[in-house]
C-alpha cells in the first residue's frame, strides 16, 4: 500500500510533463523550439518535491471533504461514522500525517467506547491504533496507557492466546522496551 503512495509523486511528475507536452503541441512551434521549451521546463521542475503538494492536495480535496461528509451523512449512524473515521485516520497515518490522523481516530475511539463499550474488539482496535500513532509521533507518554488499555481489554475479552491479544502484547512490550523497562 505504501509502495502505491510512493509512486504517486512520480506519476504526478509524469502527468505534469504530459500536460506541458500537450500545451506545447497546441502552440504549433517548430520541433526544435518545442523540444527546447520542454527541456527547459523539465529542468525547471527537476528539483521539485511532488510528494508534499500531492499529499496536501489529497488531504484537502478528498480527506477533509470526506470528514465533513461523514458528519453530515452519517450523523444518525455512529458506528458507520466510527468505521469511516478510523479508515481516514489509517490513510492519514500511511501518508505520514500523524498529527492529522489523531483527531478522526480519537473521535472513532470516543464513538466506539460510547456505543460498543470499552471492551469491544472494534473499540480496542481503535485504541491500539491511537496508541501507535501517538508512539510514531514521538508522544510515548500518551501511547503507553493506550497500549496497556488495549492489551488489558483483549486479555479480558479474547484471552491470552488470541492473535489480537498477542499483537497488543507485542506493541506494549515494544513500548516498554523503548522506555528502558523491558
CSV table of N, CA and C in Angstrom, one decimal:
chain,number,residue,atom,x,y,z
A,1,UNK,N,0.8,-1.2,0.0
A,1,UNK,CA,0.0,0.0,0.0
A,1,UNK,C,0.9,1.3,0.0
A,2,UNK,N,1.9,1.2,0.8
A,2,UNK,CA,2.8,2.4,0.8
A,2,UNK,C,3.6,2.5,-0.5
A,3,UNK,N,3.9,1.4,-1.2
A,3,UNK,CA,4.6,1.5,-2.4
A,3,UNK,C,3.7,2.3,-3.5
A,4,UNK,N,2.4,2.0,-3.4
A,4,UNK,CA,1.5,2.7,-4.3
A,4,UNK,C,1.6,4.2,-4.0
A,5,UNK,N,1.6,4.6,-2.7
A,5,UNK,CA,1.7,6.1,-2.4
A,5,UNK,C,3.0,6.6,-2.8
A,6,UNK,N,4.1,5.8,-2.7
A,6,UNK,CA,5.4,6.3,-3.0
A,6,UNK,C,5.5,6.6,-4.5
A,7,UNK,N,4.8,5.9,-5.4
A,7,UNK,CA,4.9,6.1,-6.8
A,7,UNK,C,4.0,7.3,-7.3
A,8,UNK,N,3.1,7.7,-6.4
A,8,UNK,CA,2.2,8.8,-6.7
A,8,UNK,C,2.9,10.1,-7.2
A,9,UNK,N,4.0,10.5,-6.5
A,9,UNK,CA,4.7,11.7,-6.9
A,9,UNK,C,5.3,11.5,-8.3
A,10,UNK,N,5.8,10.3,-8.6
A,10,UNK,CA,6.4,10.1,-9.9
A,10,UNK,C,5.4,10.2,-11.0
A,11,UNK,N,4.2,9.7,-10.7
A,11,UNK,CA,3.1,9.8,-11.7
A,11,UNK,C,2.6,11.2,-11.8
A,12,UNK,N,2.6,12.0,-10.7
A,12,UNK,CA,2.3,13.4,-10.8
A,12,UNK,C,3.2,14.1,-11.7
A,13,UNK,N,4.5,13.8,-11.5
A,13,UNK,CA,5.5,14.5,-12.3
A,13,UNK,C,5.3,14.2,-13.8
A,14,UNK,N,5.0,12.9,-14.1
A,14,UNK,CA,4.8,12.4,-15.4
A,14,UNK,C,3.5,13.1,-16.0
A,15,UNK,N,2.5,13.3,-15.2
A,15,UNK,CA,1.3,13.9,-15.6
A,15,UNK,C,1.5,15.4,-15.9
A,16,UNK,N,2.3,16.1,-15.1
A,16,UNK,CA,2.7,17.5,-15.3
A,16,UNK,C,3.4,17.6,-16.6
A,17,UNK,N,4.4,16.7,-16.9
A,17,UNK,CA,5.1,16.8,-18.1
A,17,UNK,C,4.2,16.5,-19.3
A,18,UNK,N,3.3,15.5,-19.2
A,18,UNK,CA,2.4,15.2,-20.3
A,18,UNK,C,1.5,16.5,-20.6
A,19,UNK,N,1.0,17.1,-19.5
A,19,UNK,CA,0.2,18.3,-19.7
A,19,UNK,C,1.1,19.4,-20.4
A,20,UNK,N,2.3,19.6,-20.0
A,20,UNK,CA,3.2,20.5,-20.7
A,20,UNK,C,3.4,20.2,-22.2
A,21,UNK,N,3.6,18.9,-22.5
A,21,UNK,CA,3.7,18.5,-23.8
A,21,UNK,C,2.4,18.8,-24.7
A,22,UNK,N,1.3,18.6,-24.1
A,22,UNK,CA,0.0,18.9,-24.7
A,22,UNK,C,-0.1,20.4,-25.0
A,23,UNK,N,0.3,21.2,-24.0
A,23,UNK,CA,0.2,22.7,-24.2
A,23,UNK,C,1.2,23.1,-25.3
A,24,UNK,N,2.4,22.6,-25.3
A,24,UNK,CA,3.4,22.9,-26.3
A,24,UNK,C,2.9,22.5,-27.7
A,25,UNK,N,2.3,21.4,-27.8
A,25,UNK,CA,1.8,20.9,-29.1
A,25,UNK,C,0.8,21.9,-29.7
A,26,UNK,N,0.0,22.5,-28.8
A,26,UNK,CA,-1.0,23.5,-29.3
A,26,UNK,C,-0.4,24.8,-29.8
A,27,UNK,N,0.8,25.1,-29.4
A,27,UNK,CA,1.5,26.3,-29.9
A,27,UNK,C,2.0,26.2,-31.3
A,28,UNK,N,2.0,25.0,-31.9
A,28,UNK,CA,2.5,24.9,-33.3
A,28,UNK,C,3.8,25.5,-33.5
A,29,UNK,N,4.7,25.3,-32.6
A,29,UNK,CA,6.1,25.8,-32.7
A,29,UNK,C,6.9,24.8,-33.6
A,30,UNK,N,8.0,25.3,-34.1
A,30,UNK,CA,8.9,24.3,-34.8
A,30,UNK,C,9.4,23.3,-33.8
A,31,UNK,N,9.7,22.1,-34.3
A,31,UNK,CA,10.1,21.0,-33.4
A,31,UNK,C,11.3,21.3,-32.5
A,32,UNK,N,12.2,22.1,-33.0
A,32,UNK,CA,13.4,22.4,-32.2
A,32,UNK,C,13.0,23.3,-31.0
A,33,UNK,N,12.1,24.3,-31.3
A,33,UNK,CA,11.6,25.2,-30.2
A,33,UNK,C,10.8,24.4,-29.2
A,34,UNK,N,9.9,23.5,-29.7
A,34,UNK,CA,9.1,22.7,-28.8
A,34,UNK,C,10.0,21.9,-27.9
A,35,UNK,N,11.0,21.3,-28.4
A,35,UNK,CA,12.0,20.4,-27.7
A,35,UNK,C,12.7,21.3,-26.7
A,36,UNK,N,13.2,22.5,-27.1
A,36,UNK,CA,13.9,23.4,-26.2
A,36,UNK,C,13.1,23.8,-25.0
A,37,UNK,N,11.8,24.1,-25.3
A,37,UNK,CA,10.9,24.5,-24.2
A,37,UNK,C,10.6,23.4,-23.3
A,38,UNK,N,10.4,22.2,-23.8
A,38,UNK,CA,10.2,21.0,-23.0
A,38,UNK,C,11.4,20.8,-22.1
A,39,UNK,N,12.6,20.8,-22.7
A,39,UNK,CA,13.8,20.6,-21.9
A,39,UNK,C,13.9,21.6,-20.8
A,40,UNK,N,13.7,22.9,-21.1
A,40,UNK,CA,13.8,23.9,-20.1
A,40,UNK,C,12.8,23.7,-19.0
A,41,UNK,N,11.5,23.3,-19.4
A,41,UNK,CA,10.5,23.1,-18.3
A,41,UNK,C,10.9,21.9,-17.5
A,42,UNK,N,11.4,20.8,-18.1
A,42,UNK,CA,11.8,19.6,-17.4
A,42,UNK,C,12.9,20.0,-16.4
A,43,UNK,N,13.8,20.8,-16.8
A,43,UNK,CA,14.9,21.2,-15.9
A,43,UNK,C,14.4,22.1,-14.8
A,44,UNK,N,13.4,22.9,-15.1
A,44,UNK,CA,12.9,23.8,-14.1
A,44,UNK,C,12.2,23.0,-13.0
A,45,UNK,N,11.5,21.9,-13.3
A,45,UNK,CA,10.8,21.2,-12.3
A,45,UNK,C,11.6,20.0,-11.7
A,46,UNK,N,12.8,19.8,-12.2
A,46,UNK,CA,13.6,18.6,-11.8
A,46,UNK,C,13.8,18.6,-10.3
A,47,UNK,N,14.0,19.6,-9.6
A,47,UNK,CA,14.3,19.6,-8.2
A,47,UNK,C,13.0,19.7,-7.3
A,48,UNK,N,11.9,19.8,-7.9
A,48,UNK,CA,10.6,20.0,-7.2
A,48,UNK,C,10.3,18.7,-6.4
A,49,UNK,N,9.8,18.9,-5.2
A,49,UNK,CA,9.3,17.8,-4.4
A,49,UNK,C,7.8,17.7,-4.7
A,50,UNK,N,7.4,16.6,-5.4
A,50,UNK,CA,6.0,16.5,-5.8
A,50,UNK,C,5.2,15.8,-4.7
A,51,UNK,N,5.9,15.2,-3.7
A,51,UNK,CA,5.2,14.4,-2.6
A,51,UNK,C,4.4,15.4,-1.8
A,52,UNK,N,4.9,16.4,-1.3
A,52,UNK,CA,4.2,17.3,-0.3
A,52,UNK,C,3.0,17.9,-1.0
A,53,UNK,N,3.1,18.5,-2.2
A,53,UNK,CA,1.8,19.0,-2.8
A,53,UNK,C,0.8,17.9,-3.1
A,54,UNK,N,1.3,16.7,-3.5
A,54,UNK,CA,0.3,15.7,-3.8
A,54,UNK,C,-0.4,15.2,-2.5
A,55,UNK,N,0.3,15.1,-1.4
A,55,UNK,CA,-0.3,14.7,-0.2
A,55,UNK,C,-1.2,15.8,0.3
A,56,UNK,N,-0.8,17.0,0.2
A,56,UNK,CA,-1.6,18.1,0.7
A,56,UNK,C,-2.9,18.2,-0.1
A,57,UNK,N,-2.8,18.0,-1.4
A,57,UNK,CA,-4.0,18.1,-2.3
A,57,UNK,C,-4.9,16.9,-1.9
A,58,UNK,N,-4.4,15.8,-1.8
A,58,UNK,CA,-5.2,14.6,-1.4
A,58,UNK,C,-5.9,14.9,0.0
A,59,UNK,N,-5.2,15.4,0.9
A,59,UNK,CA,-5.8,15.7,2.2
A,59,UNK,C,-6.9,16.8,2.1
A,60,UNK,N,-6.6,17.8,1.4
A,60,UNK,CA,-7.5,19.0,1.3
A,60,UNK,C,-8.7,18.6,0.4
A,61,UNK,N,-8.5,18.0,-0.7
A,61,UNK,CA,-9.6,17.8,-1.7
A,61,UNK,C,-10.4,16.5,-1.5
A,62,UNK,N,-9.8,15.5,-0.8
A,62,UNK,CA,-10.5,14.2,-0.6
A,62,UNK,C,-10.8,14.0,0.9
A,63,UNK,N,-9.8,13.9,1.7
A,63,UNK,CA,-9.9,13.5,3.1
A,63,UNK,C,-10.7,14.5,3.9
A,64,UNK,N,-10.4,15.8,3.8
A,64,UNK,CA,-11.1,16.8,4.6
A,64,UNK,C,-12.6,16.8,4.2
A,65,UNK,N,-12.9,16.7,2.9
A,65,UNK,CA,-14.3,16.7,2.4
A,65,UNK,C,-15.0,15.4,2.9
A,66,UNK,N,-14.2,14.3,2.9
A,66,UNK,CA,-14.8,13.1,3.5
A,66,UNK,C,-15.2,13.2,4.9
A,67,UNK,N,-14.3,13.9,5.7
A,67,UNK,CA,-14.6,14.1,7.1
A,67,UNK,C,-15.9,14.9,7.3
A,68,UNK,N,-16.1,15.9,6.5
A,68,UNK,CA,-17.3,16.7,6.5
A,68,UNK,C,-18.5,15.9,6.1
A,69,UNK,N,-18.4,15.1,5.1
A,69,UNK,CA,-19.5,14.2,4.7
A,69,UNK,C,-19.9,13.2,5.7
A,70,UNK,N,-18.9,12.7,6.4
A,70,UNK,CA,-19.2,11.7,7.5
A,70,UNK,C,-20.1,12.3,8.5
A,71,UNK,N,-19.7,13.6,8.9
A,71,UNK,CA,-20.6,14.2,9.9
A,71,UNK,C,-22.0,14.5,9.4
A,72,UNK,N,-22.1,14.9,8.2
A,72,UNK,CA,-23.4,15.3,7.6
A,72,UNK,C,-24.2,14.0,7.3
A,73,UNK,N,-23.7,13.1,6.6
A,73,UNK,CA,-24.4,12.0,6.1
A,73,UNK,C,-24.7,10.8,7.0
A,74,UNK,N,-23.8,10.7,8.1
A,74,UNK,CA,-23.9,9.6,8.9
A,74,UNK,C,-24.1,10.0,10.4
A,75,UNK,N,-24.7,11.2,10.6
A,75,UNK,CA,-24.9,11.6,12.0
A,75,UNK,C,-25.8,10.7,12.8
A,76,UNK,N,-26.7,10.0,12.2
A,76,UNK,CA,-27.6,9.1,12.9
A,76,UNK,C,-27.0,7.7,12.9
A,77,UNK,N,-25.8,7.4,12.4
A,77,UNK,CA,-25.2,6.1,12.3
A,77,UNK,C,-23.8,6.2,13.0
A,78,UNK,N,-23.7,6.2,14.3
A,78,UNK,CA,-22.4,6.4,14.9
A,78,UNK,C,-21.4,5.3,14.6
A,79,UNK,N,-21.8,4.1,14.4
A,79,UNK,CA,-20.9,3.0,14.1
A,79,UNK,C,-20.3,3.1,12.7
A,80,UNK,N,-21.1,3.6,11.8
A,80,UNK,CA,-20.6,3.8,10.5
A,80,UNK,C,-19.6,5.0,10.5
A,81,UNK,N,-20.0,6.1,11.3
A,81,UNK,CA,-19.1,7.2,11.4
A,81,UNK,C,-17.7,6.7,12.0
A,82,UNK,N,-17.8,5.9,13.0
A,82,UNK,CA,-16.5,5.5,13.7
A,82,UNK,C,-15.7,4.7,12.7
A,83,UNK,N,-16.3,3.8,11.9
A,83,UNK,CA,-15.6,3.0,11.0
A,83,UNK,C,-14.9,3.9,9.9
A,84,UNK,N,-15.7,4.8,9.4
A,84,UNK,CA,-15.1,5.7,8.4
A,84,UNK,C,-14.0,6.6,8.9
A,85,UNK,N,-14.2,7.1,10.1
A,85,UNK,CA,-13.2,8.0,10.8
A,85,UNK,C,-11.9,7.2,11.0
A,86,UNK,N,-12.1,5.9,11.4
A,86,UNK,CA,-10.9,5.1,11.6
A,86,UNK,C,-10.2,4.9,10.3
A,87,UNK,N,-10.9,4.6,9.2
A,87,UNK,CA,-10.3,4.4,7.9
A,87,UNK,C,-9.6,5.7,7.4
A,88,UNK,N,-10.2,6.8,7.6
A,88,UNK,CA,-9.5,8.1,7.2
A,88,UNK,C,-8.2,8.3,8.0
A,89,UNK,N,-8.3,8.0,9.3
A,89,UNK,CA,-7.1,8.1,10.2
A,89,UNK,C,-6.0,7.1,9.7
A,90,UNK,N,-6.4,5.9,9.2
A,90,UNK,CA,-5.4,5.0,8.7
A,90,UNK,C,-4.7,5.5,7.5
A,91,UNK,N,-5.5,6.1,6.6
A,91,UNK,CA,-4.9,6.7,5.4
A,91,UNK,C,-4.0,7.8,5.7
A,92,UNK,N,-4.4,8.7,6.6
A,92,UNK,CA,-3.5,9.8,7.0
A,92,UNK,C,-2.3,9.3,7.7
A,93,UNK,N,-2.4,8.3,8.5
A,93,UNK,CA,-1.2,7.7,9.1
A,93,UNK,C,-0.3,7.1,8.0
A,94,UNK,N,-0.8,6.4,7.0
A,94,UNK,CA,0.0,5.8,6.0
A,94,UNK,C,0.7,6.9,5.1
A,95,UNK,N,0.1,8.1,5.1
A,95,UNK,CA,0.7,9.2,4.4
A,95,UNK,C,1.7,10.0,5.2
A,96,UNK,N,1.9,9.6,6.5
A,96,UNK,CA,2.8,10.3,7.3
A,96,UNK,C,2.2,11.5,8.0
A,97,UNK,N,0.9,11.7,7.9
A,97,UNK,CA,0.2,12.8,8.6
A,97,UNK,C,-0.3,12.4,9.9
A,98,UNK,N,0.6,12.1,10.8
A,98,UNK,CA,0.2,11.6,12.1
A,98,UNK,C,-0.6,12.6,12.9
A,99,UNK,N,-0.2,13.8,12.9
A,99,UNK,CA,-0.9,14.9,13.6
A,99,UNK,C,-2.3,15.0,13.1
A,100,UNK,N,-2.5,14.8,11.8
A,100,UNK,CA,-3.9,14.9,11.2
A,100,UNK,C,-4.7,13.7,11.5
A,101,UNK,N,-4.1,12.5,11.7
A,101,UNK,CA,-4.8,11.3,12.0
A,101,UNK,C,-5.3,11.2,13.4
A,102,UNK,N,-4.8,11.9,14.3
A,102,UNK,CA,-5.2,11.8,15.7
A,102,UNK,C,-6.6,12.2,15.9
A,103,UNK,N,-7.1,13.3,15.3
A,103,UNK,CA,-8.4,13.8,15.6
A,103,UNK,C,-9.5,12.8,15.1
A,104,UNK,N,-9.5,12.3,13.9
A,104,UNK,CA,-10.5,11.4,13.5
A,104,UNK,C,-10.5,10.1,14.2
A,105,UNK,N,-9.3,9.6,14.5
A,105,UNK,CA,-9.2,8.3,15.3
A,105,UNK,C,-9.6,8.5,16.7
A,106,UNK,N,-9.3,9.7,17.3
A,106,UNK,CA,-9.8,10.0,18.7
A,106,UNK,C,-11.3,10.0,18.7
A,107,UNK,N,-11.9,10.6,17.7
A,107,UNK,CA,-13.4,10.6,17.6
A,107,UNK,C,-13.9,9.2,17.4
A,108,UNK,N,-13.2,8.3,16.6
A,108,UNK,CA,-13.7,6.9,16.4
A,108,UNK,C,-13.6,6.2,17.8
A,109,UNK,N,-12.6,6.4,18.5
A,109,UNK,CA,-12.5,5.8,19.9
A,109,UNK,C,-13.6,6.2,20.8
A,110,UNK,N,-13.9,7.5,20.8
A,110,UNK,CA,-15.0,8.0,21.6
A,110,UNK,C,-16.3,7.4,21.2
A,111,UNK,N,-16.6,7.4,20.0
A,111,UNK,CA,-17.9,6.9,19.5
A,111,UNK,C,-18.0,5.4,19.8
A,112,UNK,N,-16.9,4.6,19.6
A,112,UNK,CA,-17.0,3.2,19.9
A,112,UNK,C,-17.1,2.9,21.4
A,113,UNK,N,-16.4,3.7,22.2
A,113,UNK,CA,-16.5,3.5,23.6
A,113,UNK,C,-17.9,3.7,24.1
A,114,UNK,N,-18.5,4.8,23.5
A,114,UNK,CA,-19.9,5.1,23.9
A,114,UNK,C,-20.9,4.1,23.4
A,115,UNK,N,-20.8,3.6,22.2
A,115,UNK,CA,-21.8,2.8,21.6
A,115,UNK,C,-21.5,1.3,21.7
A,116,UNK,N,-20.3,0.9,21.7
A,116,UNK,CA,-20.0,-0.5,21.8
A,116,UNK,C,-19.4,-1.0,23.2
A,117,UNK,N,-18.9,0.0,23.9
A,117,UNK,CA,-18.3,-0.3,25.2
A,117,UNK,C,-16.8,-0.4,25.1
A,118,UNK,N,-16.1,-0.3,26.2
A,118,UNK,CA,-14.6,-0.3,26.2
A,118,UNK,C,-14.0,-1.6,25.8
A,119,UNK,N,-14.6,-2.7,25.9
A,119,UNK,CA,-14.0,-4.0,25.7
A,119,UNK,C,-14.4,-4.6,24.3
A,120,UNK,N,-15.1,-3.9,23.5
A,120,UNK,CA,-15.4,-4.4,22.2
A,120,UNK,C,-14.2,-4.4,21.3
A,121,UNK,N,-14.1,-5.5,20.5
A,121,UNK,CA,-12.9,-5.6,19.6
A,121,UNK,C,-12.6,-4.4,18.7
A,122,UNK,N,-13.7,-3.8,18.2
A,122,UNK,CA,-13.5,-2.6,17.4
A,122,UNK,C,-13.0,-1.4,18.2
A,123,UNK,N,-13.5,-1.2,19.4
A,123,UNK,CA,-13.0,-0.2,20.3
A,123,UNK,C,-11.6,-0.4,20.6
A,124,UNK,N,-11.2,-1.6,20.9
A,124,UNK,CA,-9.8,-1.9,21.3
A,124,UNK,C,-8.9,-1.7,20.1
A,125,UNK,N,-9.4,-2.1,18.9
A,125,UNK,CA,-8.6,-1.8,17.7
A,125,UNK,C,-8.3,-0.4,17.5
A,126,UNK,N,-9.3,0.5,17.7
A,126,UNK,CA,-9.1,1.9,17.6
A,126,UNK,C,-8.2,2.4,18.6
A,127,UNK,N,-8.3,1.9,19.9
A,127,UNK,CA,-7.4,2.4,21.0
A,127,UNK,C,-6.0,2.0,20.6
A,128,UNK,N,-5.8,0.7,20.2
A,128,UNK,CA,-4.4,0.3,19.8
A,128,UNK,C,-3.8,1.1,18.7
A,129,UNK,N,-4.6,1.4,17.7
A,129,UNK,CA,-4.1,2.3,16.6
A,129,UNK,C,-3.8,3.7,17.1
A,130,UNK,N,-4.6,4.2,18.0
A,130,UNK,CA,-4.4,5.5,18.5
A,130,UNK,C,-3.0,5.5,19.3
A,131,UNK,N,-2.8,4.5,20.0
A,131,UNK,CA,-1.5,4.3,20.7
A,131,UNK,C,-0.3,4.3,19.7
A,132,UNK,N,-0.5,3.6,18.7
A,132,UNK,CA,0.6,3.5,17.7
A,132,UNK,C,0.8,4.9,17.0
A,133,UNK,N,-0.2,5.6,16.7
A,133,UNK,CA,0.0,7.0,16.2
A,133,UNK,C,0.7,7.9,17.1
A,134,UNK,N,0.3,7.9,18.4
A,134,UNK,CA,1.0,8.7,19.4
A,134,UNK,C,2.5,8.3,19.5
A,135,UNK,N,2.7,7.0,19.5
A,135,UNK,CA,4.0,6.4,19.6
A,135,UNK,C,4.9,6.8,18.4
A,136,UNK,N,4.3,6.7,17.2
A,136,UNK,CA,5.0,7.0,16.0
A,136,UNK,C,5.3,8.5,15.9
A,137,UNK,N,4.4,9.3,16.5
A,137,UNK,CA,4.6,10.8,16.6
A,137,UNK,C,5.6,11.2,17.7
A,138,UNK,N,6.0,10.3,18.5
A,138,UNK,CA,7.0,10.6,19.5
A,138,UNK,C,6.4,10.9,20.8
A,139,UNK,N,5.1,10.8,21.0
A,139,UNK,CA,4.4,11.1,22.2
A,139,UNK,C,4.2,9.8,23.0
A,140,UNK,N,5.3,9.3,23.5
A,140,UNK,CA,5.3,8.0,24.2
A,140,UNK,C,4.5,8.0,25.5
A,141,UNK,N,4.4,9.1,26.1
A,141,UNK,CA,3.7,9.2,27.4
A,141,UNK,C,2.2,9.0,27.2
A,142,UNK,N,1.7,9.4,26.1
A,142,UNK,CA,0.2,9.2,25.8
A,142,UNK,C,0.0,7.8,25.2
A,143,UNK,N,1.0,7.3,24.5
A,143,UNK,CA,0.9,6.0,23.9
A,143,UNK,C,0.8,4.8,24.9
A,144,UNK,N,1.7,4.9,25.9
A,144,UNK,CA,1.8,3.8,26.9
A,144,UNK,C,0.4,3.4,27.5
A,145,UNK,N,-0.3,4.3,28.1
A,145,UNK,CA,-1.6,3.9,28.7
A,145,UNK,C,-2.6,3.3,27.7
A,146,UNK,N,-2.5,3.8,26.5
A,146,UNK,CA,-3.4,3.3,25.5
A,146,UNK,C,-3.0,1.9,25.0
A,147,UNK,N,-1.7,1.6,24.9
A,147,UNK,CA,-1.3,0.3,24.6
A,147,UNK,C,-1.7,-0.7,25.8
A,148,UNK,N,-1.5,-0.2,27.0
A,148,UNK,CA,-1.9,-1.0,28.2
A,148,UNK,C,-3.4,-1.3,28.2
A,149,UNK,N,-4.2,-0.2,27.9
A,149,UNK,CA,-5.7,-0.4,27.8
A,149,UNK,C,-6.1,-1.4,26.8
A,150,UNK,N,-5.5,-1.3,25.6
A,150,UNK,CA,-5.9,-2.3,24.5
A,150,UNK,C,-5.5,-3.7,24.9
A,151,UNK,N,-4.3,-3.9,25.5
A,151,UNK,CA,-3.9,-5.2,25.9
A,151,UNK,C,-4.8,-5.8,27.0
A,152,UNK,N,-5.1,-5.0,28.0
A,152,UNK,CA,-6.0,-5.4,29.1
A,152,UNK,C,-7.3,-5.8,28.5
A,153,UNK,N,-7.9,-5.0,27.6
A,153,UNK,CA,-9.2,-5.3,27.0
A,153,UNK,C,-9.2,-6.6,26.2
A,154,UNK,N,-8.2,-6.8,25.4
A,154,UNK,CA,-8.1,-8.0,24.6
A,154,UNK,C,-7.9,-9.2,25.5
A,155,UNK,N,-7.1,-9.1,26.6
A,155,UNK,CA,-7.0,-10.2,27.5
A,155,UNK,C,-8.3,-10.6,28.1
A,156,UNK,N,-9.1,-9.6,28.5
A,156,UNK,CA,-10.4,-9.9,29.2
A,156,UNK,C,-11.4,-10.5,28.2
A,157,UNK,N,-11.4,-10.0,27.0
A,157,UNK,CA,-12.4,-10.4,26.0
A,157,UNK,C,-12.0,-11.6,25.1
A,158,UNK,N,-10.8,-11.6,24.7
A,158,UNK,CA,-10.3,-12.6,23.7
A,158,UNK,C,-9.4,-13.7,24.3
A,159,UNK,N,-8.8,-13.4,25.5
A,159,UNK,CA,-7.9,-14.4,26.1
A,159,UNK,C,-6.5,-14.2,25.7
A,160,UNK,N,-5.6,-14.8,26.4
A,160,UNK,CA,-4.2,-14.7,26.3
A,160,UNK,C,-3.6,-15.1,24.9
A,161,UNK,N,-4.2,-16.1,24.3
A,161,UNK,CA,-3.6,-16.7,23.1
A,161,UNK,C,-4.2,-16.2,21.8
A,162,UNK,N,-5.1,-15.3,21.9
A,162,UNK,CA,-5.7,-14.7,20.6
A,162,UNK,C,-4.7,-13.9,19.9
A,163,UNK,N,-4.7,-13.9,18.6
A,163,UNK,CA,-3.7,-13.1,17.8
A,163,UNK,C,-3.8,-11.6,18.1
A,164,UNK,N,-5.0,-11.1,18.3
A,164,UNK,CA,-5.0,-9.7,18.6
A,164,UNK,C,-4.4,-9.4,20.0
A,165,UNK,N,-4.6,-10.3,20.9
A,165,UNK,CA,-4.0,-10.1,22.2
A,165,UNK,C,-2.5,-10.2,22.1
A,166,UNK,N,-2.0,-11.1,21.3
A,166,UNK,CA,-0.6,-11.2,21.2
A,166,UNK,C,0.0,-10.0,20.5
A,167,UNK,N,-0.7,-9.5,19.5
A,167,UNK,CA,-0.2,-8.3,18.8
A,167,UNK,C,-0.2,-7.1,19.8
A,168,UNK,N,-1.2,-7.0,20.6
A,168,UNK,CA,-1.3,-5.9,21.6
A,168,UNK,C,-0.1,-6.1,22.6
A,169,UNK,N,0.1,-7.3,23.0
A,169,UNK,CA,1.2,-7.6,23.9
A,169,UNK,C,2.6,-7.2,23.3
A,170,UNK,N,2.8,-7.5,22.1
A,170,UNK,CA,4.0,-7.2,21.4
A,170,UNK,C,4.2,-5.7,21.3
A,171,UNK,N,3.1,-5.0,21.0
A,171,UNK,CA,3.1,-3.5,20.9
A,171,UNK,C,3.5,-2.9,22.3
A,172,UNK,N,2.8,-3.4,23.3
A,172,UNK,CA,3.1,-2.9,24.6
A,172,UNK,C,4.5,-3.2,25.1
A,173,UNK,N,5.0,-4.4,24.8
A,173,UNK,CA,6.3,-4.8,25.1
A,173,UNK,C,7.4,-3.9,24.4
A,174,UNK,N,7.1,-3.6,23.2
A,174,UNK,CA,8.0,-2.7,22.4
A,174,UNK,C,8.0,-1.4,23.1
A,175,UNK,N,6.8,-0.9,23.4
A,175,UNK,CA,6.8,0.4,24.1
A,175,UNK,C,7.6,0.4,25.4
A,176,UNK,N,7.4,-0.6,26.2
A,176,UNK,CA,8.2,-0.8,27.4
A,176,UNK,C,9.7,-0.8,27.2
A,177,UNK,N,10.1,-1.5,26.1
A,177,UNK,CA,11.5,-1.6,25.8
A,177,UNK,C,12.0,-0.2,25.4
A,178,UNK,N,11.2,0.6,24.7
A,178,UNK,CA,11.7,1.9,24.3
A,178,UNK,C,11.8,2.8,25.5
A,179,UNK,N,11.1,2.5,26.6
A,179,UNK,CA,11.1,3.3,27.8
A,179,UNK,C,12.2,2.8,28.7
A,180,UNK,N,13.0,1.7,28.3
A,180,UNK,CA,14.0,1.2,29.1
A,180,UNK,C,13.4,0.3,30.2
A,181,UNK,N,12.2,-0.2,30.0
A,181,UNK,CA,11.6,-1.0,31.0
A,181,UNK,C,11.2,-2.4,30.5
A,182,UNK,N,12.1,-3.0,29.8
A,182,UNK,CA,11.9,-4.3,29.1
A,182,UNK,C,11.6,-5.4,30.2
